CSV table of C-alpha atoms in Angstrom, one decimal:
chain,number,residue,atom,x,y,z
A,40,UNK,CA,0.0,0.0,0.0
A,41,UNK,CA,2.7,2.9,1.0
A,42,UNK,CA,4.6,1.6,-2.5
A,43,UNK,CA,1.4,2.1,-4.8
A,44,UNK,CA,0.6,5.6,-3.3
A,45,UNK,CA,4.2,6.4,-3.2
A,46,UNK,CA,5.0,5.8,-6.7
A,47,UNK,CA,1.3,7.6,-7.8
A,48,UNK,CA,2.5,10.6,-6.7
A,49,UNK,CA,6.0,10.3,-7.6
A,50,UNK,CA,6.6,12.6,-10.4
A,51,UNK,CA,8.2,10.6,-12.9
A,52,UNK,CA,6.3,7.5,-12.3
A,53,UNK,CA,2.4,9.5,-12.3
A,54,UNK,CA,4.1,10.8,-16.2
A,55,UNK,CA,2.5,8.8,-18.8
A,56,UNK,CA,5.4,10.1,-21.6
A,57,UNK,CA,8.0,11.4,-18.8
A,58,UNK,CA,9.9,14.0,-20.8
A,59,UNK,CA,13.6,14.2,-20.8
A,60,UNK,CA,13.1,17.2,-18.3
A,61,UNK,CA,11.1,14.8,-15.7
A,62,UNK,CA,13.6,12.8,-15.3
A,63,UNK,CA,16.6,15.1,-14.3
A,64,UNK,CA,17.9,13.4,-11.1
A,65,UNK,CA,16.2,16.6,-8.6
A,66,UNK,CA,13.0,15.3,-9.6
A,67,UNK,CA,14.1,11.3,-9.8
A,68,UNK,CA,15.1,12.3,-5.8
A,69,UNK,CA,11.7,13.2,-4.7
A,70,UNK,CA,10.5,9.2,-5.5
A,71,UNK,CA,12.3,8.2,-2.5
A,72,UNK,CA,11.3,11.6,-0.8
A,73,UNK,CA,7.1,10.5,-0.9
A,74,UNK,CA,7.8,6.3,-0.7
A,75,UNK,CA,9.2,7.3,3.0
A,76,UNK,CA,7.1,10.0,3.8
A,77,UNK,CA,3.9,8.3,2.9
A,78,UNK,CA,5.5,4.6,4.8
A,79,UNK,CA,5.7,7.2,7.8
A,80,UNK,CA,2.3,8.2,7.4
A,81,UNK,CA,1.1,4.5,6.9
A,82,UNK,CA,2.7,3.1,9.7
A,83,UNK,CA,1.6,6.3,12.1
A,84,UNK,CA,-2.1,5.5,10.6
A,85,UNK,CA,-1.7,1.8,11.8
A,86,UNK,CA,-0.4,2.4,15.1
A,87,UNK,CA,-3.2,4.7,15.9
A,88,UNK,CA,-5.7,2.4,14.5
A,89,UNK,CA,-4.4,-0.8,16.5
A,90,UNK,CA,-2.2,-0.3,19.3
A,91,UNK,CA,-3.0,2.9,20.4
A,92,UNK,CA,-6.6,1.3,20.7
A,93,UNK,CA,-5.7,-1.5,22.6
A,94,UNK,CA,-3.4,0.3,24.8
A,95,UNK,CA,-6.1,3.0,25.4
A,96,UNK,CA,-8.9,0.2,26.2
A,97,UNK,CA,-6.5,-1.7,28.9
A,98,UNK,CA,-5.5,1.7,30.2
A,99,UNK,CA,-8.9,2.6,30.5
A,100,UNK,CA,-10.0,-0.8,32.1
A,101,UNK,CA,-6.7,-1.3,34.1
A,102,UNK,CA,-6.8,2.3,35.7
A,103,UNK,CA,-10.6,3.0,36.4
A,104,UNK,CA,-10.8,-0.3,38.1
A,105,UNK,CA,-7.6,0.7,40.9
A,106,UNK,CA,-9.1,4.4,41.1
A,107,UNK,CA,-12.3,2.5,42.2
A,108,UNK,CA,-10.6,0.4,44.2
A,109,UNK,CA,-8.5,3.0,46.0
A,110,UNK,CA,-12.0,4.9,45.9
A,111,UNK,CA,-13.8,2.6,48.0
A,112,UNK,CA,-11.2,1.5,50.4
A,113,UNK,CA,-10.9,4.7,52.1
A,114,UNK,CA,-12.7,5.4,55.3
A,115,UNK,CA,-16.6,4.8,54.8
A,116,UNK,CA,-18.9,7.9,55.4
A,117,UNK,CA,-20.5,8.2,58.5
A,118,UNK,CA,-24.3,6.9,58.3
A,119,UNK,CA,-26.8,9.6,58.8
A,120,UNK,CA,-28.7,10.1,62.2
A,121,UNK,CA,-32.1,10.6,61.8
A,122,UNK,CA,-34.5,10.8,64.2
A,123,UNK,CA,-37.6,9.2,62.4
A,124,UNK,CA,-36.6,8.5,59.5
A,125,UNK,CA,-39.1,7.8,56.7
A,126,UNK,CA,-39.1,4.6,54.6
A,127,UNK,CA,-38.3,5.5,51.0
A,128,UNK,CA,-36.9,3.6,48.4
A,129,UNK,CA,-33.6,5.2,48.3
A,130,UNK,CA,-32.1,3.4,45.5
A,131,UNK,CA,-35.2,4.9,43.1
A,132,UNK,CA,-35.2,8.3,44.2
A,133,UNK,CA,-31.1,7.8,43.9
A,134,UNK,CA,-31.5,6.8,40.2
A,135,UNK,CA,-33.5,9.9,39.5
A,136,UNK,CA,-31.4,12.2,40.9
A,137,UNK,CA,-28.4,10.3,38.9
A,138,UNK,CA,-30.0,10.3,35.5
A,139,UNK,CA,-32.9,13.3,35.7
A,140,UNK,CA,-30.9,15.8,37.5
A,141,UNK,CA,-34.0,17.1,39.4
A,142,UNK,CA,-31.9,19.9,41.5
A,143,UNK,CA,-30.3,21.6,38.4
A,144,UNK,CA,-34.1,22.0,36.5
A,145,UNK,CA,-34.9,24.0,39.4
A,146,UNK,CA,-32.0,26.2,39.9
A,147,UNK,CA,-30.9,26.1,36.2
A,148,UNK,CA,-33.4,25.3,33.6
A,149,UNK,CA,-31.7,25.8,30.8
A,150,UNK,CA,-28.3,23.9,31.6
A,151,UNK,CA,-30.5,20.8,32.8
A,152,UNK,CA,-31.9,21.1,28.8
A,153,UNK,CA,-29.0,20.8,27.3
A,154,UNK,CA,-27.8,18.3,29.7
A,155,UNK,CA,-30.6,16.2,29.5
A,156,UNK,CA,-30.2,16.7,25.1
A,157,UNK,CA,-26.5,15.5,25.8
A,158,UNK,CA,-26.8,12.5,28.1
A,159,UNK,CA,-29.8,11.4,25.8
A,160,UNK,CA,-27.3,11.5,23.0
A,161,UNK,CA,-25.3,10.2,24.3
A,162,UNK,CA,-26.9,7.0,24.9
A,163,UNK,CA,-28.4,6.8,22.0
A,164,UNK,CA,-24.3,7.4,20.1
A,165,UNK,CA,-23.3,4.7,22.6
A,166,UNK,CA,-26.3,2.1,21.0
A,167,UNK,CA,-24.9,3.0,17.6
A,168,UNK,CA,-21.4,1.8,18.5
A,169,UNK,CA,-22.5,-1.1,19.6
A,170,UNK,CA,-24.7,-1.9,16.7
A,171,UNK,CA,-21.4,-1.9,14.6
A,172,UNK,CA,-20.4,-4.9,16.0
A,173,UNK,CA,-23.8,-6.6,14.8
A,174,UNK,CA,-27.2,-6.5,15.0
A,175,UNK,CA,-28.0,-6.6,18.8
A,176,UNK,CA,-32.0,-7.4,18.4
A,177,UNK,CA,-33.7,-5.6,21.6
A,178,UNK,CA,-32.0,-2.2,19.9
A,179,UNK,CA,-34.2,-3.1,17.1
A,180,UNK,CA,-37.9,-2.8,18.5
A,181,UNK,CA,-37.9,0.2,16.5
A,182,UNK,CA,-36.2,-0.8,13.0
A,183,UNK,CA,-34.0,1.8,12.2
A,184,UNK,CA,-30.4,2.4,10.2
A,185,UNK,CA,-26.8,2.8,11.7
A,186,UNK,CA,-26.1,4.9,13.0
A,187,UNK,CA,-29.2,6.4,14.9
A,188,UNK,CA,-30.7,9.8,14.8
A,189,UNK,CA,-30.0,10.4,10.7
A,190,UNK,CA,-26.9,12.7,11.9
A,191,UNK,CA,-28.8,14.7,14.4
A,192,UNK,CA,-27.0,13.4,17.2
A,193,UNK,CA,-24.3,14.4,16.6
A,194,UNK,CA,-25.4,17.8,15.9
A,195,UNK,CA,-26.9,18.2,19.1
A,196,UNK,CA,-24.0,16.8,21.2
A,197,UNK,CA,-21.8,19.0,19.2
A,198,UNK,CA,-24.0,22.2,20.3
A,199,UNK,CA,-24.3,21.0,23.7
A,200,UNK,CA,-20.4,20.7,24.2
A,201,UNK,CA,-19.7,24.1,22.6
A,202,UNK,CA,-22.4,25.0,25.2
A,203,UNK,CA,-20.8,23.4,28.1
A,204,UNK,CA,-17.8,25.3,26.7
A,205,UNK,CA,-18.2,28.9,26.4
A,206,UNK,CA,-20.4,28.7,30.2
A,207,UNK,CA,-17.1,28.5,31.6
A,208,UNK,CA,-15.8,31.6,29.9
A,209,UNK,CA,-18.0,33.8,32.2
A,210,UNK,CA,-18.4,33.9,35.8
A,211,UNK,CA,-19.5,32.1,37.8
A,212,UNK,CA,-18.6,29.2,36.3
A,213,UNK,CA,-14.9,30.6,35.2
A,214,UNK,CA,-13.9,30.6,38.9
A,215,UNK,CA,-15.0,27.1,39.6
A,216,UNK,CA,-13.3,25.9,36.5
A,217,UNK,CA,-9.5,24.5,36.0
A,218,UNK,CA,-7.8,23.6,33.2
A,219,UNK,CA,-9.3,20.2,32.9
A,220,UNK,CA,-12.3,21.3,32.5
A,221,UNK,CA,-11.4,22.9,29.3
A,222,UNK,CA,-9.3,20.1,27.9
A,223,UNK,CA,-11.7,17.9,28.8
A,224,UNK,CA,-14.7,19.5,26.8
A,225,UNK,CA,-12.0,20.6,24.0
A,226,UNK,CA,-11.1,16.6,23.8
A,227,UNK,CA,-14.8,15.1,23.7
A,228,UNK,CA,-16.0,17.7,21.3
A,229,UNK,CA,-13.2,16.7,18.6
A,230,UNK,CA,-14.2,13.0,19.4
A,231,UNK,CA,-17.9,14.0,18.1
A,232,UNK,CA,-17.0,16.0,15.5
A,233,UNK,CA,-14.9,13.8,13.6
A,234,UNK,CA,-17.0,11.1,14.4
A,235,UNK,CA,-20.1,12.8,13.2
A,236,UNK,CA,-18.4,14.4,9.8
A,237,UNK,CA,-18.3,10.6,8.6
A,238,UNK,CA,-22.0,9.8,9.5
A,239,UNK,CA,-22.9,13.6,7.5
A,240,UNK,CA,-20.7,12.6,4.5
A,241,UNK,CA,-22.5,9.2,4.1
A,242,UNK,CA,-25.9,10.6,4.9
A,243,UNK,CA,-26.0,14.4,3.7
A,244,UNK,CA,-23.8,14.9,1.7
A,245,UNK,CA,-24.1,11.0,-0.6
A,246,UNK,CA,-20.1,10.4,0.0
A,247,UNK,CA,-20.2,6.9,0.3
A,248,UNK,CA,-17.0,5.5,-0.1
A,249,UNK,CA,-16.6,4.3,3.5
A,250,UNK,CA,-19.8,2.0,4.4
A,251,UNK,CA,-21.0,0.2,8.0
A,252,UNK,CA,-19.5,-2.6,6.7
A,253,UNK,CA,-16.2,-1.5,6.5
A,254,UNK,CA,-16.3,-0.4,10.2
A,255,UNK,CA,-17.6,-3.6,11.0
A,256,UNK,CA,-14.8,-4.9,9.4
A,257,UNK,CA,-12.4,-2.9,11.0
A,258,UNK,CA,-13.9,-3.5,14.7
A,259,UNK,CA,-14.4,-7.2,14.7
A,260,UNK,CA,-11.0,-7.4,13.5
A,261,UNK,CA,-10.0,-5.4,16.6
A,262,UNK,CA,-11.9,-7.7,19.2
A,263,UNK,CA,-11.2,-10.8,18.0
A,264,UNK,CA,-7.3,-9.6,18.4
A,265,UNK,CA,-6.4,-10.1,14.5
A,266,UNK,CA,-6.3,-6.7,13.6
A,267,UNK,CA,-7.1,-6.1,9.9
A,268,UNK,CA,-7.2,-2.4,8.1
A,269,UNK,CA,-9.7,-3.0,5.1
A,270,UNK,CA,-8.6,-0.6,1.9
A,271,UNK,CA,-11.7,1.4,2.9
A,272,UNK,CA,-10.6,2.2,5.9
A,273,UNK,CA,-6.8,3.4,5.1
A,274,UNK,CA,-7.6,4.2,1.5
A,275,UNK,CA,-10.8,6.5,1.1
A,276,UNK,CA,-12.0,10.3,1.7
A,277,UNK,CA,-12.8,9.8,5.1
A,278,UNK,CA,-9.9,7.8,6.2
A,279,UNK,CA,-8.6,11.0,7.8
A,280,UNK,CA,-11.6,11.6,9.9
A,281,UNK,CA,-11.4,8.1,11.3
A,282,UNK,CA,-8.0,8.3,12.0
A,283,UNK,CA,-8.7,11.7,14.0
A,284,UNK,CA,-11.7,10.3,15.4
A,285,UNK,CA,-9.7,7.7,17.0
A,286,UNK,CA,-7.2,8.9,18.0
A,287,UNK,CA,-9.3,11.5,20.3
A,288,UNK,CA,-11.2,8.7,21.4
A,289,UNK,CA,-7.9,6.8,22.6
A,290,UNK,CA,-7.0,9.6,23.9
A,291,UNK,CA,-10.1,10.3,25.7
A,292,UNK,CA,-10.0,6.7,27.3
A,293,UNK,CA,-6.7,6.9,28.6
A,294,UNK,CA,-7.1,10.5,30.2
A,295,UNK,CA,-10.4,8.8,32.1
A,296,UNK,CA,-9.1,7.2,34.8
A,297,UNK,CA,-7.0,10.2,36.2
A,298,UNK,CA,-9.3,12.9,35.2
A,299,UNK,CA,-13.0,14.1,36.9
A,300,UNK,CA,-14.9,12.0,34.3
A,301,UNK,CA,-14.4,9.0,36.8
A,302,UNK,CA,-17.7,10.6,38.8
A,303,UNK,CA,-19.8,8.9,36.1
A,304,UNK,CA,-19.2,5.9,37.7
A,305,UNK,CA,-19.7,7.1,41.2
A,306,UNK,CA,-22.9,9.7,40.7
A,307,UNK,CA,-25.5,7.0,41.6
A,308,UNK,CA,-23.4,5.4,45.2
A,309,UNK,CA,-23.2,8.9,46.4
A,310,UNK,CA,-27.2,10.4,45.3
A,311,UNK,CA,-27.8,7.3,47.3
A,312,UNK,CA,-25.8,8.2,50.6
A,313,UNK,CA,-27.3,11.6,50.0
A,314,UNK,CA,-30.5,10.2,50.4
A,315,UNK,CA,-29.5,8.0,53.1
């Protein structure tokens, strides 16, 4: 592959009657030139596509499982003292609060909106990964293509992160915020972008030359560890989006563990100790 798009672009080669001027040895030079530049470029392509995934997955897996670890091993929080208390059930209120946000609609309607447009998104981006694998049939009560949401959803995560964004460019917000906030935000909205710029192209804008199957392709390779590029993937339009795409995402996973993100996992144990 880095050979037959080395020697396309090489300018004596790509001649079909390479005049005597072509081939002065300055120009014969460059050949070499593009073979190596574009077996850089291969080989960075693969390593971002393969290892980098896998050593992003076991970071992300290795690490988040100590933080937890180290998380809940440390002194327990004293139980609450109440005097009669009443008998709810904690772990449903606890859910709500996790997933509905009740507290932010009241103080902050329209955060909790775009919140609530994000996390639903979310989800439903989350569903469409999975379906690349294969069909999964209890995602299909309501038939529908790959990915879902005709491109919308990523539209709408994409506004909500620039959202999230530019909030903490004014106060109050501003003085609460650190530097990961930002580079968190920065990092996720790439992720969506470049994700979602492949979905457009396919369904907007009729640039098929990447389909689902090729990603299937690609994936299944990756978890059944015999990693295989298909040409699609290293040899078409959007092969640059993908590339960018994953390499955010790798990047993404192995930032997780050390970054705030990790109160995903924790946002439903301590709405239920809130609640007692």
């Amino acid at each position: 592959m880095p050979y037959r798009r080395a020697m396309a672009l090489c300018p004596v080669r790509s001649a079909p009657n390479p005049s005597p001027l072509a081939l002065c040895p300055l120009r014969f030079a460059l050949c070499p030139v593009l073979f190596i530049r574009e077996a850089i470029v291969q080989t960075l392509i693969y390593f971002i596509l393969v290892p980098m995934v896998y050593i992003a997955f076991a970071t992300f897996f290795i690490g988040t499982t100590l933080r937890l670890i180290k998380i809940f091993r440390e002194p327990k929080h004293p139980a609450p003292l109440q005097v009669y208390p009443e008998k709810k059930p904690q772990w449903l209120w606890a859910l709500h609060d996790t997933f509905l946000f009740p507290s932010v609609r009241r103080h902050k309607p329209v955060l909790w909106i775009f919140l609530m447009a994000f996390h639903t998104c979310l989800l439903f981006l989350i569903i469409g990964h999975l379906e690349l694998f294969g069909e999964i049939a209890i995602f299909q009560i309501v038939p529908h293509e790959i990915f879902l949401g005709q491109g919308y959803i990523g539209l709408i995560l994409a506004v909500a992160l620039l959202y999230f964004l530019f909030r903490r460019f004014s106060s109050p917000v501003r003085d609460l915020s650190v530097s990961e906030d930002y580079y968190l935000l920065i990092l996720l909205f790439l992720i969506v972008i470049f994700g979602s710029q492949m979905d457009w192209a396919r369904r907007w804008y009729g640039y098929e030359e990447m389909m689902v199957e090729d990603y299937q392709a690609y994936l299944w390779s990756l978890l059944t560890l015999r990693p295989d590029l298909p040409v699609a993937v290293t040899d078409s339009g959007h092969s640059f989006m993908l590339v960018l795409h994953i390499f955010f995402a790798n990047v993404f996973l192995i930032f997780f563990p050390f970054s705030q993100s990790i109160h995903s996992f924790l946002s439903l144990p301590m709405n239920k100790l809130r609640r007692g």
